[in-house]
Coordinates of C-alpha atoms in Angstrom, one line a residue:
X25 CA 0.0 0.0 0.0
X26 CA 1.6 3.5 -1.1
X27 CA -0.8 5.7 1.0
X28 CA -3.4 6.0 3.3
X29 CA -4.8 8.5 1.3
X30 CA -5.5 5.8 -1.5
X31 CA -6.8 3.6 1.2
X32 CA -10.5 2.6 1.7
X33 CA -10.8 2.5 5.4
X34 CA -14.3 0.9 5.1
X35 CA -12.0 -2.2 3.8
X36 CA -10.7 -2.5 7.2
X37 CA -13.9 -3.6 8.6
X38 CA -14.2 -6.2 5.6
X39 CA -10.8 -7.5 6.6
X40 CA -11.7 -7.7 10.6
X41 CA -14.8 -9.2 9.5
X42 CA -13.0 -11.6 6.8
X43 CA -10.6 -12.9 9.9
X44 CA -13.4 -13.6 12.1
X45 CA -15.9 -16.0 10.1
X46 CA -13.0 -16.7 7.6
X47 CA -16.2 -17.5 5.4
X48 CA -17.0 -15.3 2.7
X49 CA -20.8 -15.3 2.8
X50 CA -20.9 -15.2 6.5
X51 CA -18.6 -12.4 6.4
X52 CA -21.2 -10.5 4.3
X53 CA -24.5 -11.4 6.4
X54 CA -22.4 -9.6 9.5
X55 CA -21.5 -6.5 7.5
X56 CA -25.0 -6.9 5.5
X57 CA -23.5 -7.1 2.5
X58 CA -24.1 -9.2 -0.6
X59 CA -21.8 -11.7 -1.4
X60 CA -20.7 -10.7 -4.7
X61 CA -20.1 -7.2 -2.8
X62 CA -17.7 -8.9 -0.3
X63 CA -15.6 -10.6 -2.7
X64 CA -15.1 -7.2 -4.8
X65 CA -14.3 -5.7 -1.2
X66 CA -11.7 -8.7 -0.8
X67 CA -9.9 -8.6 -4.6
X68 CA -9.6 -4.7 -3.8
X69 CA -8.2 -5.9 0.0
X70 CA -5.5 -8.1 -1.5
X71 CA -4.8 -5.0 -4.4
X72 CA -4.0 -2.3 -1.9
X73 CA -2.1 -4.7 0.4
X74 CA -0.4 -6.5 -2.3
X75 CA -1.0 -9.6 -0.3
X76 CA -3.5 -12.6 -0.6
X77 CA -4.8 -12.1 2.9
X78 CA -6.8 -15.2 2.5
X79 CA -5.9 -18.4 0.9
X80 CA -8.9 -21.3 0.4
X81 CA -7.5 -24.6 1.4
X82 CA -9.0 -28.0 2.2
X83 CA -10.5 -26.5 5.2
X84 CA -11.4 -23.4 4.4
X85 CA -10.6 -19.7 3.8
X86 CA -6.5 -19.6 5.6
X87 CA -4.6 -16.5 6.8
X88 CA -1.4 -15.3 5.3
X89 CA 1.2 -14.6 7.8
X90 CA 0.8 -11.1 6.6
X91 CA -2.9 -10.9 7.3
X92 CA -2.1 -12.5 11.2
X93 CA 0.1 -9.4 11.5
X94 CA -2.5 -7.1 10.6
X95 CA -5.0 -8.6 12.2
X96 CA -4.6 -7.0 16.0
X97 CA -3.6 -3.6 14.3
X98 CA -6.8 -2.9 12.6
X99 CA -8.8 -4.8 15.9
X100 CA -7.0 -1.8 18.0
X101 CA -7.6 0.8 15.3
X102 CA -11.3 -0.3 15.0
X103 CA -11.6 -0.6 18.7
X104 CA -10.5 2.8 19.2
X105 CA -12.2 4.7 15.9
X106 CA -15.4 3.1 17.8
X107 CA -14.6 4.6 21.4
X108 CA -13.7 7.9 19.8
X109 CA -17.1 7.8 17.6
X110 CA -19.3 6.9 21.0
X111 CA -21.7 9.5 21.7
X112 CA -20.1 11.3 25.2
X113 CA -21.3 9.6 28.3
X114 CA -23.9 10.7 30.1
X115 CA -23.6 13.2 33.0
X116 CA -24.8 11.4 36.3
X117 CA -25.5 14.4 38.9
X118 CA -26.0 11.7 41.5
X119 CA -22.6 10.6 41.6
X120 CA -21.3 13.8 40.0
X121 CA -18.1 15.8 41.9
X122 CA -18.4 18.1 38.5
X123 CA -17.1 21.7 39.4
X124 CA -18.8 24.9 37.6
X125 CA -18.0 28.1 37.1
X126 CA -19.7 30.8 36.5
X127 CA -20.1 34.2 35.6
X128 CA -23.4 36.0 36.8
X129 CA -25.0 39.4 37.7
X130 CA -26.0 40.1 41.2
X131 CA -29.4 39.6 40.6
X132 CA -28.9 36.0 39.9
X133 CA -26.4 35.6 42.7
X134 CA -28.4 37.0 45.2
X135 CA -31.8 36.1 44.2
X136 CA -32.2 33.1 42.6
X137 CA -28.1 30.9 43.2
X138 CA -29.0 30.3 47.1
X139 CA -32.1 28.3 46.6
X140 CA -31.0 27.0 43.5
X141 CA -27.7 25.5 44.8
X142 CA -30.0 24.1 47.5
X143 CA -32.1 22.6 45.4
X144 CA -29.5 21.2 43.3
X145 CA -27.5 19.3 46.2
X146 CA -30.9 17.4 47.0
X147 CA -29.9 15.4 44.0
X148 CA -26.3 16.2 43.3
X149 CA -24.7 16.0 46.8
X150 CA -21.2 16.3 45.1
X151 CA -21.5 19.0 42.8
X152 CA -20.1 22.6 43.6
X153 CA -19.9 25.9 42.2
X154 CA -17.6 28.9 42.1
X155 CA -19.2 32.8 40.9
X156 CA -17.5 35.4 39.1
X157 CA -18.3 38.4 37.7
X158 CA -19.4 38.9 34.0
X159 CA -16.5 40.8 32.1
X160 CA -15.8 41.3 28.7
X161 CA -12.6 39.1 28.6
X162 CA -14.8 36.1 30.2
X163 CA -17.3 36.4 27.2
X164 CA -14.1 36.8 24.4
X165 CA -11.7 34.7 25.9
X166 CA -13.0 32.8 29.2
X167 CA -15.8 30.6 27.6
X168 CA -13.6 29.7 24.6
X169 CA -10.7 28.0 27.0
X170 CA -13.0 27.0 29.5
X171 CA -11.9 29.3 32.5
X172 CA -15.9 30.0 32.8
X173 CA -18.3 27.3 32.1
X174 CA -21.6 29.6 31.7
X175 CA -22.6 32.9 31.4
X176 CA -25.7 33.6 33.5
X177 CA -28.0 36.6 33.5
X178 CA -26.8 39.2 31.0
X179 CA -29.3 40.7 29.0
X180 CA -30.4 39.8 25.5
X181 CA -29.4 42.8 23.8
X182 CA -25.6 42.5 24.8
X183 CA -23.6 42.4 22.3
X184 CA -21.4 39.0 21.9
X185 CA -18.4 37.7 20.6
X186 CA -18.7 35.1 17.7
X187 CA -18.5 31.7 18.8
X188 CA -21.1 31.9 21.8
X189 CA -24.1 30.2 22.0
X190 CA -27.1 32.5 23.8
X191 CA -29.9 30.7 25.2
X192 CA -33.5 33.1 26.1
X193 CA -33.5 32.2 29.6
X194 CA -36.3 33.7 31.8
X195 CA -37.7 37.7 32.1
X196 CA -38.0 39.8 34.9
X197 CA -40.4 43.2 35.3
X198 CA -38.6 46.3 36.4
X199 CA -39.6 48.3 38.7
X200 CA -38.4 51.7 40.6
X201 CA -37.0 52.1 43.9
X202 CA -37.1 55.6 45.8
X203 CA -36.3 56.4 49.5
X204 CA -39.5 56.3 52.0
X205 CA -38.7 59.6 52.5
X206 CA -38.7 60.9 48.7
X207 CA -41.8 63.3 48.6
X208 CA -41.1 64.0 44.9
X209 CA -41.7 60.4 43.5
X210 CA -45.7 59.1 44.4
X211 CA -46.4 55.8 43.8
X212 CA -45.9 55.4 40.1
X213 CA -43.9 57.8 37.6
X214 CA -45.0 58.0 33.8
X215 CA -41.7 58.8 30.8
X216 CA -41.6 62.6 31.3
X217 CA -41.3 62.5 34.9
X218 CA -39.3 59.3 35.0
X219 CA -36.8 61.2 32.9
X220 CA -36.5 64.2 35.5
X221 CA -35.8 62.6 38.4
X222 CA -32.3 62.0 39.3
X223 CA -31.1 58.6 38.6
X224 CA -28.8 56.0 39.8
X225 CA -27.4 53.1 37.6
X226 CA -25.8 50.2 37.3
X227 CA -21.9 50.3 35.5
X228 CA -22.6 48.3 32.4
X229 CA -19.3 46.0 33.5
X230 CA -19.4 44.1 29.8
X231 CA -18.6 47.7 28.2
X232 CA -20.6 46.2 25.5
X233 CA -24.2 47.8 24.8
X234 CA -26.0 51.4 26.5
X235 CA -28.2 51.3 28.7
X236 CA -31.9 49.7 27.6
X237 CA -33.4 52.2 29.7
X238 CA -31.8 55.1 28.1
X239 CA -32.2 53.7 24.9
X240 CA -35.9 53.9 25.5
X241 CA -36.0 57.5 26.8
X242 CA -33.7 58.4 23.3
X243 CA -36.7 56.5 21.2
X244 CA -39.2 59.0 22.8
X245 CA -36.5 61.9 22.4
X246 CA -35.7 62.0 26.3
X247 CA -32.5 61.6 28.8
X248 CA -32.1 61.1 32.2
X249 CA -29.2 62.5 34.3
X250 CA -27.5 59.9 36.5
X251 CA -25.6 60.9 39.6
X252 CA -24.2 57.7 40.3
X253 CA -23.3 54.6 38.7
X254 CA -22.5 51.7 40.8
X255 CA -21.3 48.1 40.7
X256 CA -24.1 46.3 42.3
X257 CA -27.3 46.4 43.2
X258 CA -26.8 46.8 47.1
X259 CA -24.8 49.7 46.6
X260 CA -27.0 51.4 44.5
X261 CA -29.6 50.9 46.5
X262 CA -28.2 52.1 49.7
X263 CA -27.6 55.7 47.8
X264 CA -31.3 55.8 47.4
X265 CA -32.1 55.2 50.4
X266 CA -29.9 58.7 51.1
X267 CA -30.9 60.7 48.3
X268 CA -33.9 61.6 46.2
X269 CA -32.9 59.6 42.9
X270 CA -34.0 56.5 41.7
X271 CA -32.9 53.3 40.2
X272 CA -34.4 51.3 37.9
X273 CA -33.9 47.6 38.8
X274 CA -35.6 43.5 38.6
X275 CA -38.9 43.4 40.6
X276 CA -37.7 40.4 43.1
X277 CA -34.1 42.5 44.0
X278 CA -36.4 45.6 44.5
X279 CA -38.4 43.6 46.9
X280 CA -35.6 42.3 49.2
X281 CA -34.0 46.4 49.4
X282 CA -37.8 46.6 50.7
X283 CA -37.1 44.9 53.5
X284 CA -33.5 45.8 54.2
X285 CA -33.6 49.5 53.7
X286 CA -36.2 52.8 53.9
X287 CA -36.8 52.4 50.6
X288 CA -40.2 51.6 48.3
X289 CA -41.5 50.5 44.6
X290 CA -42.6 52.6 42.3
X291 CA -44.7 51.7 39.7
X292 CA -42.3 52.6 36.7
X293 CA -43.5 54.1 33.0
X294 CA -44.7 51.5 31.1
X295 CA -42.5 52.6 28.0
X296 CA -39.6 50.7 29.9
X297 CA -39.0 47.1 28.5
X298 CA -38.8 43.9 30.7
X299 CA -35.2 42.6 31.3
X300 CA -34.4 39.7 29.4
X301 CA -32.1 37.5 31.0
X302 CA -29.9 34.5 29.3
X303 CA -27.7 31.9 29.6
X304 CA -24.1 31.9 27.3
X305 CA -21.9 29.2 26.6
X306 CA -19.5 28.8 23.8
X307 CA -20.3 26.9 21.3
X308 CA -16.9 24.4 21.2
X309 CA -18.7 23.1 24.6
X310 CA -22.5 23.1 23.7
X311 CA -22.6 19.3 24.0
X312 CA -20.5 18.3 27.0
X313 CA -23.4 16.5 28.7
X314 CA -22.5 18.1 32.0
X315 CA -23.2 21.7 30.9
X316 CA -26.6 20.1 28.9
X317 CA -27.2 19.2 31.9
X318 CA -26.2 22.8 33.9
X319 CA -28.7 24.6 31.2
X320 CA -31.8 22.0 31.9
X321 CA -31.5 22.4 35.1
X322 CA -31.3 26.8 35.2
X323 CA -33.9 26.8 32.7
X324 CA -36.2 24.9 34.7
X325 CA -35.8 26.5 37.7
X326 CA -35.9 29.6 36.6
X327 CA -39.9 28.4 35.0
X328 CA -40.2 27.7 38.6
X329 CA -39.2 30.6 39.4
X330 CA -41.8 32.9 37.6
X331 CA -44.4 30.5 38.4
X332 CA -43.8 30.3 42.7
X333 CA -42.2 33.6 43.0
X334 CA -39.5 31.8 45.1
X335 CA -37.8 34.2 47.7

């Protein structure tokens, strides 16, 4: 044989097949083939190899010395074509000590990654997690070399890096937040007054899209004047609490500041869109059972979610 390039390596199961029966018609019924097809198969065998292979004697189709040496070379390269071809394994969270990471917003670590890690080691005892934040180097480089298994939270309209797989996860209502105190803000605020009030916002830390909120005020030829951007959602709320702005913010964190700080909802313009969370991956990993697994499990809870309003 010259190449493997030239080489049929279908003919390689023929010739396994060929050595085991060492019958030509039985070799065909196992690799349901017609007869005449296997001994076509065989002359072109005994071509490439230069070599009879198989020589018929008074009892029966005989190896060739050089078709024994062959013989556990292609059983090896079959047998590990065939491992390498297997579908993956299947993740088994029971018995699982799988380690995820990933990157989130506050709102998902604070409101909903509590009671879903909880949930999860009900049934996945040995599972564990670490959080980061979301940044623009783990969307263009952390997915792709697996530093950050899953992206979880940021909004649909973020812009992404090519390669990334974006799965709609779940939606959330905003709402306002104002200081109990805040005689200027009654219980709800239509656009024009919305866009009057001073504001506090969150630092887009992706760098990658404005603000959806002021993207709606441009649409109906409005701004808003922020006095303070912050990192997180605690923070941000805290300066309410102090001042006479507001903050625009996911109905369930806005009901937790409730409780923590003098601060109340506000009924917000209904211009303002929803946020629409999802889950990222990169694409190299979209079938790694384990992360298949990881996305099943966030999407479900988070249809739990909506439907319990779980605290």
């Amino acid at each position: 044989m010259r190449s493997l390039r030239h080489f049929d390596l279908n003919l390689l199961l023929v010739f396994e097949a060929l050595m085991r029966e060492r019958h030509v018609t039985r070799a065909a019924e196992k690799l349901h083939l017609s007869q005449p097809a296997l001994s076509h198969a065989l002359k072109r065998l005994r071509d490439a190899l230069e070599d009879p292979l198989l020589i018929r004697t008074n009892t029966g189709l005989q190896p060739t010395p050089r078709a024994l040496a062959l013989l556990p070379v292609v059983q090896q390269a079959l047998a590990m074509l065939q491992e390498g071809l297997a579908p993956p394994t299947n993740f088994l969270p029971a018995t699982s000590a799988r380690h995820f990471t990933l990157a989130t917003t506050d709102y998902f670590e604070e409101v909903m990654y509590p009671t879903f890690l909880s949930q999860l080691l009900t049934y996945a005892p040995d599972i564990s997690f670490s959080i980061e934040l979301i940044t623009p180097n783990v969307l263009s480089e952390g997915l792709e070399q697996r530093q950050v298994d899953m992206v979880v939270g940021l909004d649909s309209q973020s812009a992404l890096p090519s390669g990334v797989i974006q799965h709609a996860w779940m939606d959330e209502a905003l709402v306002c937040l104002a200081a109990t105190d805040n005689n200027q803000v009654g219980d709800a605020l239509e656009l024009h007054q919305f866009a009057r009030e001073p504001h506090v916002a969150l630092t887009d830390i992706t760098g990658l899209r404005p603000s959806n909120i002021d993207s709606c005020l441009v649409q109906h030829g409005l701004t808003r004047r922020v006095i303070s951007k912050n990192l997180n959602y605690i923070a941000a709320a805290r300066v309410v609490a102090l001042t006479n702005a507001i903050m625009t913010l996911p109905r369930q964190m806005a009901k937790r500041f409730v409780t923590m700080l003098p601060v109340r909802i506000v009924v917000p313009p209904k211009e303002l869109p929803a946020l629409n969370m999802t889950l990222i991956q990169h694409g190299l990993y979209a079938n790694d059972p384990a992360l298949v697994w990881l996305t099943q499990s966030l999407i479900e809870f988070a249809s739990t979610f909506k439907q319990k309003g779980v605290e």
